[in-house]
Coordinates of C-alpha atoms in Angstrom, one line a residue:
M174 CA 147.1 84.7 89.4
G175 CA 143.4 85.1 89.6
N176 CA 142.8 81.4 89.1
L177 CA 144.8 80.6 92.1
F178 CA 142.3 82.3 94.4
T179 CA 139.1 81.1 92.7
K180 CA 137.0 79.2 95.1
K181 CA 136.2 75.7 93.7
P182 CA 132.5 74.5 94.0
K183 CA 132.0 72.0 96.7
V184 CA 131.0 68.5 95.5
T185 CA 128.1 67.0 97.5
D186 CA 126.9 63.5 97.7
V187 CA 124.0 64.2 95.4
D188 CA 126.4 65.5 92.7
R189 CA 128.5 62.2 93.0
A190 CA 125.3 60.0 92.9
I191 CA 124.1 61.9 89.7
L192 CA 127.5 61.5 88.1
S193 CA 127.5 57.8 88.9
L194 CA 124.0 57.2 87.5
K195 CA 124.9 59.1 84.3
T196 CA 128.0 57.1 83.9
Q197 CA 126.2 53.9 84.4
R198 CA 123.6 54.9 81.9
R199 CA 126.3 55.5 79.3
K200 CA 127.8 52.1 79.9
L201 CA 124.4 50.4 79.7
A202 CA 123.7 52.1 76.3
Q203 CA 127.2 50.9 75.0
Y204 CA 126.6 47.5 76.3
Q205 CA 123.2 47.4 74.6
Q206 CA 124.7 48.4 71.2
Q207 CA 127.3 45.6 71.6
L208 CA 124.4 43.1 72.3
E209 CA 122.6 44.3 69.2
K210 CA 125.7 43.8 67.1
V211 CA 126.2 40.3 68.5
I212 CA 122.5 39.6 67.7
E213 CA 123.0 40.6 64.1
T214 CA 126.1 38.4 63.9
E215 CA 124.5 35.3 65.2
K216 CA 121.5 35.8 62.9
Q217 CA 123.9 36.0 59.9
V218 CA 125.8 32.9 61.1
A219 CA 122.6 30.9 61.4
R220 CA 121.9 31.8 57.7
D221 CA 125.2 30.8 56.6
L222 CA 125.1 27.5 58.5
L223 CA 121.7 26.7 57.0
R224 CA 123.1 27.1 53.5
E225 CA 125.8 24.8 54.3
K226 CA 123.3 22.3 55.6
K227 CA 124.6 22.5 59.1
K228 CA 121.4 22.6 60.9
D229 CA 122.6 21.8 64.5
R230 CA 125.1 24.6 64.5
A231 CA 122.6 26.9 62.8
L232 CA 120.1 26.1 65.6
L233 CA 122.8 26.8 68.2
A234 CA 123.6 30.2 66.7
L235 CA 119.8 30.9 67.0
K236 CA 119.8 30.0 70.6
K237 CA 122.7 32.4 71.2
K238 CA 120.9 35.1 69.4
K239 CA 117.9 34.6 71.7
M240 CA 119.9 34.8 74.8
Q241 CA 121.5 38.0 73.5
E242 CA 118.0 39.4 72.9
E243 CA 117.0 38.6 76.4
L244 CA 120.1 40.5 77.7
V245 CA 118.8 43.4 75.6
K246 CA 115.6 43.4 77.4
Q247 CA 117.3 43.3 80.7
V248 CA 119.5 46.2 79.8
D249 CA 116.5 48.2 78.7
A250 CA 114.9 47.6 82.3
W251 CA 118.3 48.7 83.7
L252 CA 118.2 51.8 81.6
I253 CA 114.7 52.6 82.7
N254 CA 115.6 52.2 86.4
V255 CA 118.6 54.5 86.0
E256 CA 116.5 57.2 84.0
Q257 CA 113.9 57.0 86.9
Q258 CA 116.4 57.4 89.5
L259 CA 118.0 60.4 87.7
A260 CA 114.4 62.1 87.4
D261 CA 113.7 61.4 91.1
I262 CA 117.0 63.0 92.2
E263 CA 116.4 66.0 90.0
L264 CA 112.9 66.4 91.2
T265 CA 114.1 66.0 94.9
S266 CA 116.8 68.6 94.2
K267 CA 114.3 71.0 93.1
Q268 CA 111.9 70.3 95.9
K269 CA 115.0 70.9 98.2
A270 CA 115.7 74.2 96.5
V271 CA 112.1 75.3 96.9
F272 CA 112.2 74.1 100.7
E273 CA 115.4 76.2 101.3
S274 CA 113.7 79.2 99.6
L275 CA 110.7 78.9 101.8
K276 CA 112.8 78.3 104.8
T277 CA 114.9 81.4 104.0
G278 CA 111.7 83.5 103.6
N279 CA 110.2 82.2 106.8
N280 CA 113.3 83.2 108.7
A281 CA 113.3 86.6 107.1
I282 CA 109.6 87.0 108.3
K283 CA 110.4 85.8 111.7
A284 CA 113.5 88.2 111.9
L285 CA 111.2 91.1 110.8
Q286 CA 108.5 90.1 113.3
S287 CA 111.0 89.9 116.1
E288 CA 111.8 93.6 115.7
I289 CA 108.1 94.5 116.1
N290 CA 106.7 94.1 119.7
L291 CA 102.9 93.6 120.0
D292 CA 102.9 95.7 123.1
D293 CA 104.5 98.5 121.2
V294 CA 102.0 98.2 118.3
Q295 CA 99.1 98.2 120.8
K296 CA 100.5 101.2 122.6
L297 CA 101.0 103.0 119.2
M298 CA 97.3 102.5 118.3
D299 CA 96.1 103.7 121.7
D300 CA 98.3 106.8 121.3
T301 CA 96.9 107.4 118.0
D302 CA 93.3 107.1 119.1
E303 CA 94.0 109.4 122.1
A304 CA 95.5 111.9 119.8
K305 CA 92.5 111.9 117.5
V306 CA 90.1 112.3 120.4
Y307 CA 92.1 115.1 121.7
Q308 CA 92.2 116.9 118.4
D309 CA 88.4 116.5 118.1
E310 CA 88.0 118.0 121.5
I311 CA 90.1 121.0 120.4
N312 CA 88.1 121.4 117.3
A313 CA 84.8 121.2 119.2
I314 CA 86.1 123.9 121.7
L315 CA 87.3 126.2 119.1
G316 CA 84.0 125.9 117.2
E317 CA 81.8 126.5 120.3
H318 CA 83.5 129.8 121.4
L319 CA 82.6 132.0 118.4
S320 CA 81.2 135.3 119.8
A321 CA 78.0 136.9 118.5
E322 CA 80.0 139.6 116.9
D323 CA 82.1 137.0 115.0
E324 CA 78.8 135.3 113.9
E325 CA 77.5 138.7 112.6
E326 CA 80.6 139.3 110.7
V327 CA 80.4 135.8 109.1
L328 CA 76.8 136.4 108.1
A329 CA 77.6 139.8 106.7
E330 CA 80.5 138.5 104.8
F331 CA 78.3 135.6 103.3
E332 CA 75.6 138.2 102.3
N333 CA 78.2 140.3 100.5
L334 CA 79.6 137.4 98.7
E335 CA 76.1 136.2 97.7
S336 CA 75.3 139.8 96.4
E337 CA 78.5 139.9 94.5
I338 CA 77.9 136.6 92.9
Y339 CA 74.2 137.7 92.0
L340 CA 75.5 140.9 90.5
Q341 CA 78.2 139.2 88.5
D342 CA 75.5 136.8 87.1
L343 CA 73.2 139.5 85.9
P344 CA 73.4 140.3 82.1
S345 CA 74.5 143.7 81.1
V346 CA 71.8 145.9 79.6
P347 CA 73.0 147.5 76.3
N348 CA 72.6 151.2 75.9
I349 CA 71.1 151.8 72.4
S350 CA 69.8 155.4 72.8
V351 CA 71.0 157.9 70.2
E352 CA 72.6 160.8 72.1
P353 CA 72.3 164.3 70.5
A354 CA 75.1 165.9 68.6
G355 CA 77.7 167.6 70.8
K356 CA 76.4 165.9 73.9
K357 CA 78.0 162.9 75.5
E358 CA 75.5 160.7 77.5
E359 CA 76.8 159.3 80.7
V360 CA 77.4 155.7 80.7
K361 CA 75.5 153.9 83.4
T362 CA 76.5 150.7 85.1
P363 CA 74.1 147.6 85.2
I364 CA 73.4 148.5 88.9
Q365 CA 72.3 152.0 88.0
N366 CA 70.2 150.8 85.2
I367 CA 68.4 148.4 87.6
A368 CA 67.9 151.3 90.2
A369 CA 66.5 153.6 87.5
K370 CA 64.0 150.9 86.3
Q371 CA 62.9 150.3 89.8
A372 CA 62.3 154.0 90.3
I373 CA 60.4 154.3 87.2
K374 CA 58.1 151.4 88.2
E375 CA 57.4 152.9 91.6
L376 CA 56.5 156.3 89.9
A377 CA 54.1 154.5 87.7
E378 CA 52.4 152.7 90.4
A379 CA 52.0 155.8 92.7
P380 CA 48.9 157.2 91.0
E381 CA 47.1 153.9 91.0
Q382 CA 47.8 153.5 94.8
E383 CA 46.4 157.1 95.3
T384 CA 43.3 156.3 93.4
A385 CA 42.8 153.1 95.3
R386 CA 42.9 154.9 98.6
S387 CA 40.4 157.6 97.6
N388 CA 37.9 154.9 96.5
E389 CA 38.2 153.3 99.9
Q390 CA 37.6 156.5 101.7
D391 CA 34.4 157.3 99.5
E392 CA 33.0 153.8 100.2
I393 CA 33.5 154.5 104.0
L394 CA 31.6 157.9 103.6
D395 CA 28.6 156.4 101.7
L396 CA 27.4 154.2 104.7
P397 CA 23.7 154.9 105.7
S398 CA 23.0 157.0 108.7
V399 CA 21.8 155.5 112.1
P400 CA 18.1 156.4 112.9
T401 CA 17.5 158.4 116.3
S402 CA 13.7 157.9 116.7
A403 CA 11.7 154.8 117.2
P404 CA 9.9 153.5 114.0
T405 CA 6.1 154.5 113.6
I406 CA 4.8 151.0 113.5
I407 CA 6.0 150.3 117.0
A408 CA 4.3 153.5 118.4
S409 CA 0.9 152.6 116.7
R410 CA 1.2 149.1 118.3
R411 CA 1.6 150.6 121.7
E412 CA -1.5 152.9 121.3
T413 CA -3.8 150.0 120.3
T414 CA -2.7 147.9 123.1
K415 CA -3.5 150.8 125.6
E416 CA -7.1 151.3 124.1
T417 CA -7.8 147.7 124.4
E418 CA -6.8 147.6 128.1
E419 CA -9.2 150.6 128.8
L420 CA -12.2 148.8 127.1
L421 CA -11.8 145.7 129.2
P422 CA -13.9 145.6 132.4
A423 CA -11.9 146.0 135.6

């Protein structure tokens, strides 16, 4: 039942031409074999006639053999032509198949391109650019309207984060002091240890700062006093000048 509804393949002119050429090639090959047999036969006949001293008939047999050899050459040329024709048909068939494939692909591309309008593509690109510009404006507006209080909060949060990171990176100071029996020493955190060290450093530097200040005051008090009367040399010079003026004649 299934074979009744099987669709038979369509026989084209190309298929008929290929079949005809292959049939002709087979017949030419058979004819060539026959000619070769005839050539061998005529050659053997010529030998037999020469043994029998029948030279004329032996020469005739050789002439027939020569004619058969010429026919073999002709058949070879025909076979070459048939083979060339078959090769050309096969090549052309492949070229046609490639052409049909390219044609199908080109039609598919055109069908897809027909579904895309250039105006729609341009409009889509313009809308995308407008949306990007609009988003950039929104981002700029939101970024410019931060209040001073918000700025202070951001800076404070930044400083807190920076302090936390700095404290986390500090190495912990091991506590190796021996506590007396029956007394438990309070465990200090790294921050408390740093504060205690800073206080000790300030107490150690306080006496040196006081000594430096007292030395500065002593240097200020040791300055020489300012004279209140004119020097003696200047007074003597004035008296000498006065006596000279009295001795001179008026």
